[in-house]
Short mmCIF file of C-alpha atoms and ligand atoms in Angstrom, two decimals:
data_model
loop_
_atom_site.label_atom_id
_atom_site.label_comp_id
_atom_site.label_asym_id
_atom_site.label_seq_id
_atom_site.Cartn_x
_atom_site.Cartn_y
_atom_site.Cartn_z
CA UNK A 1 24.81 -45.00 -34.26
CA UNK A 2 25.23 -42.35 -31.58
CA UNK A 3 28.56 -40.77 -30.79
CA UNK A 4 29.91 -40.13 -27.28
CA UNK A 5 29.13 -36.43 -27.39
CA UNK A 6 25.57 -37.16 -28.57
CA UNK A 7 25.23 -39.46 -25.55
CA UNK A 8 26.35 -36.65 -23.26
CA UNK A 9 23.89 -34.20 -24.85
CA UNK A 10 21.03 -36.71 -24.61
CA UNK A 11 21.96 -37.36 -20.97
CA UNK A 12 21.96 -33.63 -20.18
CA UNK A 13 18.60 -33.16 -21.89
CA UNK A 14 17.08 -36.03 -19.89
CA UNK A 15 18.52 -34.57 -16.66
CA UNK A 16 17.11 -31.09 -17.48
CA UNK A 17 13.72 -32.75 -18.14
CA UNK A 18 13.81 -34.61 -14.80
CA UNK A 19 14.91 -31.46 -12.93
CA UNK A 20 12.20 -29.36 -14.59
CA UNK A 21 9.49 -31.89 -13.81
CA UNK A 22 10.68 -32.14 -10.18
CA UNK A 23 10.15 -28.41 -9.45
CA UNK A 24 7.75 -28.22 -6.49
CA UNK A 25 5.73 -25.31 -7.99
CA UNK A 26 4.09 -24.84 -11.37
CA UNK A 27 6.73 -24.19 -14.04
CA UNK A 28 6.36 -23.14 -17.68
CA UNK A 29 9.02 -22.19 -20.20
CA UNK A 30 8.51 -20.32 -23.45
CA UNK A 31 10.62 -19.70 -26.50
CA UNK A 32 11.47 -16.24 -27.84
CA UNK A 33 8.06 -16.00 -29.53
CA UNK A 34 6.23 -16.69 -26.26
CA UNK A 35 5.26 -20.24 -27.29
CA UNK A 36 5.15 -22.77 -24.48
CA UNK A 37 8.06 -25.18 -24.71
CA UNK A 38 7.64 -26.97 -21.36
CA UNK A 39 5.01 -27.30 -18.69
CA UNK A 40 5.62 -29.38 -15.58
CA UNK A 41 3.03 -31.71 -13.97
CA UNK A 42 2.23 -29.25 -11.14
CA UNK A 43 1.48 -26.45 -13.64
CA UNK A 44 -0.76 -28.89 -15.57
CA UNK A 45 -2.52 -29.73 -12.34
CA UNK A 46 -3.07 -26.08 -11.31
CA UNK A 47 -4.23 -24.93 -14.74
CA UNK A 48 -6.09 -28.02 -15.89
CA UNK A 49 -4.29 -28.18 -19.27
CA UNK A 50 -2.42 -31.31 -20.32
CA UNK A 51 1.09 -31.11 -21.74
CA UNK A 52 -0.34 -31.92 -25.17
CA UNK A 53 -2.84 -29.04 -24.97
CA UNK A 54 -0.25 -26.53 -23.74
CA UNK A 55 2.90 -27.22 -25.75
CA UNK A 56 3.36 -24.91 -28.73
CA UNK A 57 0.53 -22.59 -27.58
CA UNK A 58 1.16 -18.87 -27.33
CA UNK A 59 1.50 -18.31 -23.56
CA UNK A 60 -0.67 -15.15 -23.30
CA UNK A 61 -3.41 -16.85 -25.34
CA UNK A 62 -3.54 -20.04 -23.31
CA UNK A 63 -3.39 -18.18 -20.02
CA UNK A 64 -5.25 -14.88 -19.85
CA UNK A 65 -4.13 -12.80 -16.83
CA UNK A 66 -6.47 -10.66 -14.72
CA UNK A 67 -5.81 -7.99 -12.10
CA UNK A 68 -7.32 -7.76 -8.59
CA UNK A 69 -10.37 -6.00 -10.03
CA UNK A 70 -11.01 -8.89 -12.41
CA UNK A 71 -9.95 -6.86 -15.46
CA UNK A 72 -7.85 -8.49 -18.17
CA UNK A 73 -4.21 -7.34 -18.06
CA UNK A 74 -3.28 -5.90 -21.49
CA UNK A 75 -0.59 -7.85 -23.32
CA UNK A 76 1.95 -5.03 -23.06
CA UNK A 77 1.61 -4.99 -19.24
CA UNK A 78 1.77 -8.73 -18.74
CA UNK A 79 4.74 -9.90 -16.68
CA UNK A 80 5.77 -12.28 -19.47
CA UNK A 81 5.99 -9.39 -21.95
CA UNK A 82 7.79 -7.09 -19.50
CA UNK A 83 10.28 -9.78 -18.50
CA UNK A 84 11.05 -10.43 -22.13
CA UNK A 85 11.31 -6.77 -23.14
CA UNK A 86 13.31 -5.57 -20.11
CA UNK A 87 15.39 -8.70 -19.52
CA UNK A 88 14.52 -8.41 -15.82
CA UNK A 89 13.10 -10.91 -13.32
CA UNK A 90 9.55 -9.99 -12.33
CA UNK A 91 7.67 -11.25 -9.25
CA UNK A 92 3.99 -10.46 -9.03
CA UNK A 93 0.52 -11.59 -8.08
CA UNK A 94 -1.94 -12.11 -10.91
CA UNK A 95 -5.05 -14.15 -11.56
CA UNK A 96 -5.04 -16.90 -14.20
CA UNK A 97 -8.13 -18.46 -15.65
CA UNK A 98 -7.85 -22.25 -15.56
CA UNK A 99 -9.28 -24.55 -18.20
CA UNK A 100 -12.62 -24.67 -16.36
CA UNK A 101 -12.84 -20.86 -16.50
CA UNK A 102 -12.16 -20.41 -12.79
CA UNK A 103 -10.02 -17.40 -11.75
CA UNK A 104 -7.10 -18.48 -9.56
CA UNK A 105 -4.97 -16.07 -7.53
CA UNK A 106 -1.37 -16.80 -8.49
CA UNK A 107 1.98 -15.74 -7.08
CA UNK A 108 4.58 -15.94 -9.82
CA UNK A 109 8.17 -15.15 -10.72
CA UNK A 110 9.11 -14.90 -14.36
CA UNK A 111 12.73 -14.78 -15.50
CA UNK A 112 14.01 -14.22 -19.00
CA UNK A 113 16.31 -16.97 -20.29
CA UNK A 114 19.35 -15.05 -21.50
CA UNK A 115 21.84 -16.33 -24.06
CA UNK A 116 24.68 -13.93 -24.87
CA UNK A 117 22.70 -11.06 -23.33
CA UNK A 118 19.70 -11.78 -25.55
CA UNK A 119 16.41 -13.14 -24.17
CA UNK A 120 15.63 -16.43 -25.94
CA UNK A 121 12.58 -17.25 -23.84
CA UNK A 122 11.21 -17.11 -20.30
CA UNK A 123 10.72 -19.43 -17.38
CA UNK A 124 7.80 -18.86 -15.05
CA UNK A 125 7.49 -20.47 -11.61
CA UNK A 126 4.10 -20.02 -9.97
CA UNK A 127 1.75 -21.32 -7.32
CA UNK A 128 -1.93 -21.15 -6.56
CA UNK A 129 -2.40 -18.93 -3.47
CA UNK A 130 -6.15 -19.42 -3.02
CA UNK A 131 -5.64 -20.58 0.59
CA UNK A 132 -3.38 -17.65 1.54
CA UNK A 133 -5.87 -15.17 0.02
CA UNK A 134 -8.69 -16.83 1.97
CA UNK A 135 -6.72 -16.62 5.25
CA UNK A 136 -5.84 -12.97 4.54
CA UNK A 137 -9.51 -12.24 4.00
CA UNK A 138 -10.46 -13.93 7.28
CA UNK A 139 -7.81 -11.85 9.08
CA UNK A 140 -9.12 -8.63 7.52
CA UNK A 141 -12.72 -9.55 8.35
CA UNK A 142 -11.70 -10.22 11.93
CA UNK A 143 -9.89 -6.86 12.30
CA UNK A 144 -12.81 -5.09 10.70
CA UNK A 145 -15.34 -6.74 13.03
CA UNK A 146 -13.21 -6.21 16.15
CA UNK A 147 -12.67 -2.53 15.25
CA UNK A 148 -16.38 -1.93 14.76
CA UNK A 149 -17.16 -3.62 18.07
CA UNK A 150 -14.56 -1.45 19.87
CA UNK A 151 -16.04 1.76 18.53
CA UNK A 152 -19.41 1.47 20.29
CA UNK A 153 -18.11 1.26 23.90
CA UNK A 154 -15.48 3.88 23.06
CA UNK A 155 -18.06 6.41 21.97
CA UNK A 156 -19.95 5.82 25.27
CA UNK A 157 -16.70 6.49 27.20
CA UNK A 158 -16.14 9.71 25.23
CA UNK A 159 -19.72 10.95 25.60
CA UNK A 160 -19.83 10.46 29.39
CA UNK A 161 -16.34 11.92 29.88
CA UNK A 162 -17.38 15.05 27.98
CA UNK A 163 -20.58 15.28 30.05
CA UNK A 164 -18.52 15.09 33.24
CA UNK A 165 -16.05 17.70 31.93
CA UNK A 166 -18.85 20.04 30.89
CA UNK A 167 -20.18 19.97 34.48
CA UNK A 168 -23.42 18.11 33.76
CA UNK A 169 -22.84 15.97 36.85
CA UNK A 170 -21.71 18.62 39.25
CA UNK A 171 -18.59 20.68 39.80
CA UNK A 172 -15.17 19.02 39.53
CA UNK A 173 -11.85 19.49 41.29
CA UNK A 174 -8.72 20.33 39.29
CA UNK A 175 -7.24 16.80 39.65
CA UNK A 176 -10.56 15.32 38.47
CA UNK A 177 -10.55 17.60 35.39
CA UNK A 178 -6.94 16.62 34.65
CA UNK A 179 -7.78 12.91 34.89
CA UNK A 180 -10.82 13.29 32.65
CA UNK A 181 -8.75 15.15 30.03
CA UNK A 182 -6.29 12.25 30.05
CA UNK A 183 -9.22 9.88 29.42
CA UNK A 184 -10.38 12.07 26.50
CA UNK A 185 -6.96 12.15 24.86
CA UNK A 186 -6.43 8.39 25.37
CA UNK A 187 -9.87 7.68 23.83
CA UNK A 188 -9.03 9.97 20.90
CA UNK A 189 -5.81 8.04 20.31
CA UNK A 190 -7.70 4.76 20.48
CA UNK A 191 -10.28 6.09 18.04
CA UNK A 192 -7.51 7.08 15.61
CA UNK A 193 -5.92 3.62 15.85
CA UNK A 194 -9.27 1.97 15.18
CA UNK A 195 -9.93 4.13 12.13
CA UNK A 196 -6.37 3.43 10.87
CA UNK A 197 -6.97 -0.31 11.21
CA UNK A 198 -10.34 -0.08 9.48
CA UNK A 199 -8.93 1.96 6.62
CA UNK A 200 -6.02 -0.43 6.16
CA UNK A 201 -8.33 -3.43 5.96
CA UNK A 202 -10.47 -1.53 3.44
CA UNK A 203 -7.45 -0.76 1.26
CA UNK A 204 -6.05 -4.28 1.51
CA UNK A 205 -9.37 -5.90 0.69
CA UNK A 206 -9.97 -3.45 -2.16
CA UNK A 207 -13.26 -2.33 -0.63
CA UNK A 208 -12.38 1.33 -0.03
CA UNK A 209 -14.73 3.67 -1.82
CA UNK A 210 -13.38 7.05 -2.89
CA UNK A 211 -16.14 9.67 -3.19
CA UNK A 212 -15.18 12.39 -5.69
CA UNK A 213 -16.39 15.88 -4.81
CA UNK A 214 -15.02 19.42 -5.10
CA UNK A 215 -12.70 20.10 -2.15
CA UNK A 216 -11.20 23.45 -1.12
CA UNK A 217 -7.78 22.31 -0.09
CA UNK A 218 -6.68 25.31 2.04
CA UNK A 219 -9.92 25.14 4.01
CA UNK A 220 -9.44 21.40 4.55
CA UNK A 221 -5.85 21.90 5.73
CA UNK A 222 -7.00 24.70 8.07
CA UNK A 223 -9.41 22.23 9.65
CA UNK A 224 -6.66 19.61 10.05
CA UNK A 225 -4.37 22.22 11.65
CA UNK A 226 -7.15 23.29 14.06
CA UNK A 227 -7.66 19.70 15.12
CA UNK A 228 -3.95 19.53 16.05
CA UNK A 229 -3.86 22.95 17.69
CA UNK A 230 -3.77 21.62 21.27
CA UNK A 231 -1.04 19.06 20.51
CA UNK A 232 1.06 21.88 19.00
CA UNK A 233 0.48 24.21 21.99
CA UNK A 234 1.40 21.36 24.37
CA UNK A 235 4.84 21.16 22.76
CA UNK A 236 5.21 24.87 22.09
CA UNK A 237 5.45 24.16 18.34
CA UNK A 238 4.39 26.82 15.83
CA UNK A 239 2.49 25.63 12.77
CA UNK A 240 3.01 27.90 9.80
CA UNK A 241 0.64 27.51 6.84
CA UNK A 242 1.49 29.12 3.51
CA UNK A 243 -0.79 28.84 0.52
CA UNK A 244 -1.59 30.75 -2.68
CA UNK A 245 -4.07 33.60 -2.21
CA UNK A 246 -6.50 32.11 -4.73
CA UNK A 247 -8.58 29.21 -3.54
CA UNK A 248 -7.67 25.84 -5.00
CA UNK A 249 -10.46 23.46 -5.67
CA UNK A 250 -9.73 19.88 -6.55
CA UNK A 251 -11.98 16.95 -7.27
CA UNK A 252 -11.10 14.46 -4.61
CA UNK A 253 -12.29 12.81 -1.40
CA UNK A 254 -12.20 15.21 1.56
CA UNK A 255 -12.42 12.49 4.20
CA UNK A 256 -9.48 10.59 2.71
CA UNK A 257 -7.46 13.82 2.31
CA UNK A 258 -8.07 14.70 5.97
CA UNK A 259 -6.87 11.27 7.08
CA UNK A 260 -3.69 11.69 4.99
CA UNK A 261 -2.77 15.14 6.31
CA UNK A 262 -3.82 14.38 9.88
CA UNK A 263 -1.33 11.50 9.85
CA UNK A 264 1.47 13.61 8.36
CA UNK A 265 0.84 16.53 10.71
CA UNK A 266 0.57 14.36 13.81
CA UNK A 267 3.90 12.69 12.89
CA UNK A 268 5.51 16.10 12.36
CA UNK A 269 4.35 17.20 15.82
CA UNK A 270 5.17 13.88 17.48
CA UNK A 271 8.72 13.68 16.12
CA UNK A 272 9.65 17.34 16.67
CA UNK A 273 11.07 18.39 20.05
CA UNK A 274 9.43 21.13 22.13
CA UNK A 275 9.80 24.61 20.70
CA UNK A 276 10.25 23.36 17.10
CA UNK A 277 8.64 24.47 13.85
CA UNK A 278 6.16 22.85 11.48
CA UNK A 279 5.36 24.32 8.11
CA UNK A 280 2.61 23.31 5.69
CA UNK A 281 2.76 24.64 2.13
CA UNK A 282 0.69 24.29 -1.02
CA UNK A 283 2.13 24.70 -4.47
CA UNK A 284 0.32 24.11 -7.71
CA UNK A 285 1.30 23.46 -11.28
CA UNK A 286 -1.17 23.13 -14.14
CA UNK A 287 -1.63 19.43 -13.65
CA UNK A 288 -1.04 18.85 -9.97
CA UNK A 289 -1.00 20.16 -6.49
CA UNK A 290 1.94 19.56 -4.18
CA UNK A 291 1.35 19.83 -0.46
CA UNK A 292 4.30 19.59 1.90
CA UNK A 293 4.47 19.07 5.65
CA UNK A 294 7.85 20.11 7.00
CA UNK A 295 9.21 19.81 10.52
CA UNK A 296 12.39 20.67 12.38
CA UNK A 297 12.41 17.34 14.20
CA UNK A 298 14.36 14.14 14.63
CA UNK A 299 14.53 13.19 10.95
CA UNK A 300 14.81 9.63 9.67
CA UNK A 301 18.16 7.79 9.73
CA UNK A 302 19.52 6.92 6.29
CA UNK A 303 19.30 3.14 6.80
CA UNK A 304 15.61 3.39 7.81
CA UNK A 305 14.50 5.57 4.92
CA UNK A 306 13.67 2.74 2.47
CA UNK A 307 11.29 1.17 5.02
CA UNK A 308 9.30 4.20 6.08
CA UNK A 309 6.13 3.23 4.15
CA UNK A 310 6.33 -0.42 5.23
CA UNK A 311 3.62 -1.75 7.55
CA UNK A 312 4.58 -1.65 11.26
CA UNK A 313 7.97 -0.04 10.58
CA UNK A 314 9.33 2.42 13.17
CA UNK A 315 12.88 3.79 12.95
CA UNK A 316 15.30 3.15 15.83
CA UNK A 317 15.78 6.84 16.63
CA UNK A 318 12.07 7.34 17.37
CA UNK A 319 11.49 4.00 19.14
CA UNK A 320 14.05 5.07 21.78
CA UNK A 321 12.29 8.38 22.50
CA UNK A 322 8.63 8.06 21.54
CA UNK A 323 6.78 4.97 22.69
CA UNK A 324 3.37 5.78 21.23
CA UNK A 325 3.14 4.68 17.62
CA UNK A 326 2.14 1.67 15.57
CA UNK A 327 4.13 2.07 12.36
CA UNK A 328 0.83 1.99 10.45
CA UNK A 329 0.33 5.70 9.72
CA UNK A 330 2.59 6.10 6.71
CA UNK A 331 1.63 2.70 5.33
CA UNK A 332 -1.96 3.96 5.36
CA UNK A 333 -1.00 7.38 3.94
CA UNK A 334 0.79 5.70 1.04
CA UNK A 335 -2.24 3.49 0.29
CA UNK A 336 -4.70 6.38 0.51
CA UNK A 337 -2.63 8.72 -1.67
CA UNK A 338 -2.50 6.00 -4.35
CA UNK A 339 -6.29 5.60 -4.15
CA UNK A 340 -6.54 9.32 -4.97
CA UNK A 341 -4.23 8.94 -7.95
CA UNK A 342 -1.37 10.82 -6.24
CA UNK A 343 2.13 10.21 -4.93
CA UNK A 344 3.87 10.64 -1.58
CA UNK A 345 7.60 11.00 -0.89
CA UNK A 346 9.92 12.67 1.58
CA UNK A 347 13.28 14.35 2.19
CA UNK A 348 14.89 14.09 5.58
CA UNK A 349 18.07 14.57 7.57
CA UNK A 350 18.61 13.05 10.99
CA UNK A 351 18.36 15.63 13.81
CA UNK A 352 17.52 18.37 11.28
CA UNK A 353 13.98 17.55 10.20
CA UNK A 354 11.80 15.99 7.54
CA UNK A 355 9.55 17.15 4.76
CA UNK A 356 6.79 14.94 3.40
CA UNK A 357 5.31 15.79 -0.01
CA UNK A 358 1.95 14.70 -1.39
CA UNK A 359 1.13 15.36 -5.03
CA UNK A 360 -2.47 15.19 -6.16
CA UNK A 361 -3.86 15.40 -9.69
CA UNK A 362 -5.69 18.65 -10.38
CA UNK A 363 -7.25 17.74 -13.67
CA UNK A 364 -10.33 15.54 -13.66
CA UNK A 365 -9.11 11.99 -13.64
CA UNK A 366 -10.43 8.53 -13.13
CA UNK A 367 -10.35 7.57 -9.50
CA UNK A 368 -10.36 3.91 -8.55
CA UNK A 369 -13.52 3.12 -6.69
CA UNK A 370 -12.10 -0.12 -5.44
CA UNK A 371 -14.99 -2.36 -6.43
CA UNK A 372 -13.72 -5.90 -6.47
CA UNK A 373 -14.94 -8.51 -8.85
CA UNK A 374 -13.40 -11.77 -7.83
P1 LIG B 1 4.24 5.76 13.84
O1 LIG B 1 2.99 5.24 14.43
O2 LIG B 1 5.46 5.08 14.40
O3 LIG B 1 4.36 7.24 13.84
P2 LIG B 1 4.18 5.94 10.92
O4 LIG B 1 3.83 4.86 9.96
O5 LIG B 1 3.36 7.16 10.92
O6 LIG B 1 4.21 5.23 12.33
O7 LIG B 1 5.68 6.34 10.64
C1 LIG B 1 6.63 5.29 10.46
C2 LIG B 1 7.97 5.74 10.97
O8 LIG B 1 8.50 6.75 10.09
C3 LIG B 1 7.96 6.39 12.34
O9 LIG B 1 7.96 5.43 13.38
C4 LIG B 1 9.23 7.21 12.28
O10 LIG B 1 10.36 6.38 12.48
C5 LIG B 1 9.26 7.68 10.84
N1 LIG B 1 8.64 9.01 10.68
C6 LIG B 1 7.46 9.31 10.14
N2 LIG B 1 7.25 10.63 10.11
C7 LIG B 1 8.34 11.19 10.67
C8 LIG B 1 8.74 12.55 10.92
N3 LIG B 1 7.96 13.59 10.59
N4 LIG B 1 9.95 12.74 11.49
C9 LIG B 1 10.75 11.71 11.82
N5 LIG B 1 10.43 10.42 11.60
C10 LIG B 1 9.24 10.16 11.03
#
């Protein structure tokens, strides 16, 4: 015979079961030992395991997780372990191998189930994002193709403009020279935007290749400063470069480093009013090099600071004054610095100036080559 309270408990259990099975994404719960206690029909469908096969199995054993490079995620780094150990909700993208051995891109959120501040299990909600990944790839391929196609006519425009400027087609009047210089600087800007777009698609698709070689950092920064010499003169801005007297050689990718510092320096010049100051410094510790690019410019408002490395973000104070800009530069810088195994951060005060720091490892280290095995 069942009592009234047993009836209520049974009723609640049945309701929980119905609710769980009605979740519109894959859902799995585990107990405190990581054993699967529930798996809803959508999860069974995505993964190819029946309820009978999954229940009682150790979650990490049934479902191996892989990163974007196709490497198995170690147990200690798995979201399920971290959620359990930290008691925090974790949202991430991983790859799960389904029963047929196929790797599926998955977007998941895992939450610890807390009872009296103790985790007694986890609940994971996830979905198969194969279609989104495919669409993302098509978008990247399109940008990559369009950028390549734009480069060819652009280089013809630049070549012929330079030939005109150099007098190969006869003498020019002052207004003609001025117009041609405007064409050169507009084509340079377009070239920079194209290379930013190409680099971003490379980072996002994981196809960027970092070529490790010895780089003399002060020489490289000198080159970047020279390339921005005219822009600095135009705004009457002095660029001060201070570095240790001994040459610092690091094993890194010179092309990527140039792209990083060209972006930081061009921002410093762009967002500093005429007559301002820009200072580039190098400091080294035993393990790393810290390069800073400081300006006496507009600074970044407090409320915008968390978004500075976000794609397409431009702060309100600059949008009002400076129309040229895509909001892609720092997003790219952040991605490139990570590819080199470094870090980027900043300090800033509105109307006083900003200082961007890049730290780079000095000791030989493993650099991601970005080869993707999907
Ligand atoms: P943009 O093409 O707009 O320069 P970035 O991605 O390079 O894009 O920078 C993002 C935003 O960060 C800028 O729009 C600006 O609001 C802010 N920012 C970046 N560098 C500076 C700087 N040196 N001084 C002031 N604001 C800056």
